[in-house]
Amino acid sequence: MAAALVISLAACQHSRQGQSAANPTGTTQAAVPQAAPAPQSVDRAPRNAKSWVALGNKYFDSHEREKAVEAYGKALELEPDNSDVLTDQGVMYRELGAFDKAIANFEKASTIDPRHLPSLLDLGVLYAKDLNDPDKAIKTWNRLIQIAPTSPQAAKAHSYIEQLKQMPKPK
């Protein structure tokens, strides 16, 4: 399913607002996973949510999904309404196959911030790729497009919708 491979790229990014110039799409580079060392700041300041997010991001990038979920969970204990962290943790849940938890995270992120586009984009990916529910995916992506029609996420959503429409219908 080639379209699913293209669609899955949306779920391989951090929800951070700014992406680096070296990697403008926000997708992670396909690299050999390496263990992420714990930042010293987590040891020195365990009540600092940013330190836990940074650790979660390191685990996210090194494909250590369980550790990323745990680090993001610590950050969410300190800042439970952080839509970016909820979405990143949701991506990790999705990659672990915990689809119900991923959906809950994406929906909570979107409830906290109704204009949080990464959570909607990733929720659509989950519906399309993992749950094989193109109708829910398209509905989710259309909601994103309605919220921010000129955003980069809307452009991706348009592309994903077109990919789904071109796929043969199951018999």
Tab-separated table of C-alpha atoms in Angstrom:
chain	number	residue	atom	x	y	z
A	1	MET	CA	0.000	0.000	0.000
A	2	ALA	CA	2.225	2.791	-1.319
A	3	ALA	CA	-0.145	5.552	-0.280
A	4	ALA	CA	0.034	4.420	3.318
A	5	LEU	CA	3.802	4.741	3.224
A	6	VAL	CA	3.543	8.354	2.113
A	7	ILE	CA	0.797	9.071	4.621
A	8	SER	CA	2.827	7.569	7.453
A	9	LEU	CA	5.415	10.337	7.142
A	10	ALA	CA	3.083	12.676	9.010
A	11	ALA	CA	3.437	10.601	12.118
A	12	CYS	CA	7.223	10.780	12.140
A	13	GLN	CA	7.637	14.286	13.444
A	14	HIS	CA	7.689	16.201	16.641
A	15	SER	CA	4.825	18.608	17.163
A	16	ARG	CA	7.208	21.450	17.823
A	17	GLN	CA	6.227	24.687	16.126
A	18	GLY	CA	9.524	25.441	14.355
A	19	GLN	CA	11.334	22.861	12.273
A	20	SER	CA	15.012	23.085	11.432
A	21	ALA	CA	16.178	24.377	8.087
A	22	ALA	CA	18.108	21.154	7.587
A	23	ASN	CA	14.890	19.195	7.931
A	24	PRO	CA	12.053	21.533	6.878
A	25	THR	CA	9.379	18.838	6.607
A	26	GLY	CA	9.714	17.968	10.259
A	27	THR	CA	10.161	14.284	9.497
A	28	THR	CA	12.850	12.411	11.321
A	29	GLN	CA	15.814	11.132	9.359
A	30	ALA	CA	15.949	7.398	8.753
A	31	ALA	CA	18.952	6.526	10.854
A	32	VAL	CA	20.252	3.646	12.840
A	33	PRO	CA	18.554	3.909	16.240
A	34	GLN	CA	20.940	4.793	19.022
A	35	ALA	CA	20.215	4.864	22.716
A	36	ALA	CA	19.481	8.376	23.908
A	37	PRO	CA	21.391	9.387	27.014
A	38	ALA	CA	19.378	10.986	29.777
A	39	PRO	CA	20.032	14.725	29.881
A	40	GLN	CA	21.699	15.793	33.098
A	41	SER	CA	19.010	18.433	33.518
A	42	VAL	CA	16.397	15.720	34.239
A	43	ASP	CA	18.588	14.425	37.051
A	44	ARG	CA	19.175	17.929	38.419
A	45	ALA	CA	15.640	19.244	37.889
A	46	PRO	CA	13.113	16.390	37.823
A	47	ARG	CA	10.238	18.910	38.136
A	48	ASN	CA	11.198	20.674	34.892
A	49	ALA	CA	8.740	19.704	32.134
A	50	LYS	CA	11.010	21.033	29.363
A	51	SER	CA	13.757	18.640	30.436
A	52	TRP	CA	11.356	15.704	30.234
A	53	VAL	CA	10.147	16.859	26.812
A	54	ALA	CA	13.750	17.086	25.592
A	55	LEU	CA	14.404	13.570	26.856
A	56	GLY	CA	11.200	12.337	25.217
A	57	ASN	CA	12.268	13.944	21.945
A	58	LYS	CA	15.653	12.197	22.125
A	59	TYR	CA	13.927	8.856	22.646
A	60	PHE	CA	11.423	9.694	19.872
A	61	ASP	CA	14.274	10.376	17.438
A	62	SER	CA	16.159	7.218	18.441
A	63	HIS	CA	12.991	5.098	18.057
A	64	GLU	CA	12.905	4.108	21.727
A	65	ARG	CA	9.133	4.308	21.855
A	66	GLU	CA	8.456	2.997	25.363
A	67	LYS	CA	11.047	5.327	26.859
A	68	ALA	CA	9.628	8.257	24.869
A	69	VAL	CA	6.114	7.488	26.147
A	70	GLU	CA	7.446	7.402	29.712
A	71	ALA	CA	9.421	10.659	29.397
A	72	TYR	CA	6.469	12.434	27.769
A	73	GLY	CA	4.285	11.057	30.570
A	74	LYS	CA	6.544	12.721	33.158
A	75	ALA	CA	6.292	16.003	31.239
A	76	LEU	CA	2.500	15.662	31.109
A	77	GLU	CA	2.358	15.098	34.874
A	78	LEU	CA	3.878	18.575	35.176
A	79	GLU	CA	2.038	20.198	32.234
A	80	PRO	CA	-1.051	18.093	31.475
A	81	ASP	CA	-2.448	20.517	28.887
A	82	ASN	CA	0.531	20.551	26.523
A	83	SER	CA	-0.940	19.673	23.108
A	84	ASP	CA	2.472	19.199	21.500
A	85	VAL	CA	3.585	16.657	24.103
A	86	LEU	CA	0.233	14.868	23.981
A	87	THR	CA	0.613	14.563	20.215
A	88	ASP	CA	4.200	13.350	20.347
A	89	GLN	CA	3.264	10.780	22.965
A	90	GLY	CA	0.297	9.831	20.770
A	91	VAL	CA	2.637	9.202	17.841
A	92	MET	CA	4.709	6.902	20.032
A	93	TYR	CA	1.570	5.070	21.204
A	94	ARG	CA	0.564	4.679	17.563
A	95	GLU	CA	3.946	3.211	16.670
A	96	LEU	CA	3.598	0.803	19.596
A	97	GLY	CA	0.193	-0.306	18.295
A	98	ALA	CA	-1.694	1.231	21.248
A	99	PHE	CA	-4.207	2.881	18.937
A	100	ASP	CA	-6.829	3.659	21.590
A	101	LYS	CA	-4.249	5.537	23.666
A	102	ALA	CA	-2.992	7.365	20.575
A	103	ILE	CA	-6.537	8.424	19.641
A	104	ALA	CA	-7.156	9.606	23.208
A	105	ASN	CA	-3.977	11.711	23.124
A	106	PHE	CA	-4.716	13.240	19.712
A	107	GLU	CA	-8.303	14.030	20.701
A	108	LYS	CA	-7.261	15.525	24.045
A	109	ALA	CA	-4.655	17.698	22.307
A	110	SER	CA	-7.296	18.887	19.865
A	111	THR	CA	-9.788	19.553	22.664
A	112	ILE	CA	-7.244	21.603	24.613
A	113	ASP	CA	-6.286	23.543	21.481
A	114	PRO	CA	-8.912	23.232	18.727
A	115	ARG	CA	-6.424	24.779	16.275
A	116	HIS	CA	-3.664	22.232	17.030
A	117	LEU	CA	-3.008	20.985	13.522
A	118	PRO	CA	-0.399	18.248	14.200
A	119	SER	CA	-2.834	16.313	16.396
A	120	LEU	CA	-5.469	16.364	13.646
A	121	LEU	CA	-2.991	15.415	10.949
A	122	ASP	CA	-1.685	12.482	12.983
A	123	LEU	CA	-5.186	11.366	13.986
A	124	GLY	CA	-6.090	11.185	10.296
A	125	VAL	CA	-2.954	9.141	9.608
A	126	LEU	CA	-3.917	6.684	12.319
A	127	TYR	CA	-7.417	6.294	10.888
A	128	ALA	CA	-6.132	5.873	7.329
A	129	LYS	CA	-3.069	3.725	7.842
A	130	ASP	CA	-3.632	1.752	11.010
A	131	LEU	CA	-7.392	1.427	11.368
A	132	ASN	CA	-8.184	1.351	7.647
A	133	ASP	CA	-11.019	3.850	8.108
A	134	PRO	CA	-10.657	6.290	5.201
A	135	ASP	CA	-13.962	8.009	5.973
A	136	LYS	CA	-12.809	9.029	9.472
A	137	ALA	CA	-9.411	10.020	8.099
A	138	ILE	CA	-10.942	12.258	5.453
A	139	LYS	CA	-13.369	13.767	7.964
A	140	THR	CA	-10.471	14.544	10.331
A	141	TRP	CA	-8.310	16.030	7.591
A	142	ASN	CA	-11.219	18.114	6.262
A	143	ARG	CA	-11.628	19.541	9.758
A	144	LEU	CA	-7.940	20.495	9.727
A	145	ILE	CA	-8.324	22.098	6.285
A	146	GLN	CA	-11.333	24.080	7.501
A	147	ILE	CA	-9.378	25.384	10.512
A	148	ALA	CA	-6.248	26.448	8.611
A	149	PRO	CA	-6.741	26.147	4.842
A	150	THR	CA	-3.394	27.702	3.872
A	151	SER	CA	-1.222	25.863	6.402
A	152	PRO	CA	1.449	23.317	5.455
A	153	GLN	CA	-0.588	20.721	7.362
A	154	ALA	CA	-3.628	21.503	5.185
A	155	ALA	CA	-1.505	20.955	2.091
A	156	LYS	CA	-0.464	17.564	3.459
A	157	ALA	CA	-4.074	16.761	4.347
A	158	HIS	CA	-5.196	17.595	0.792
A	159	SER	CA	-2.471	15.316	-0.555
A	160	TYR	CA	-3.435	12.458	1.764
A	161	ILE	CA	-7.116	12.794	0.855
A	162	GLU	CA	-6.240	12.589	-2.839
A	163	GLN	CA	-4.109	9.495	-2.194
A	164	LEU	CA	-6.994	7.814	-0.393
A	165	LYS	CA	-9.449	8.685	-3.150
A	166	GLN	CA	-7.145	7.148	-5.769
A	167	MET	CA	-6.794	3.871	-3.899
A	168	PRO	CA	-8.957	1.007	-5.140
A	169	LYS	CA	-12.026	0.334	-3.002
A	170	PRO	CA	-12.036	-3.031	-1.199
A	171	LYS	CA	-14.525	-5.515	-2.642
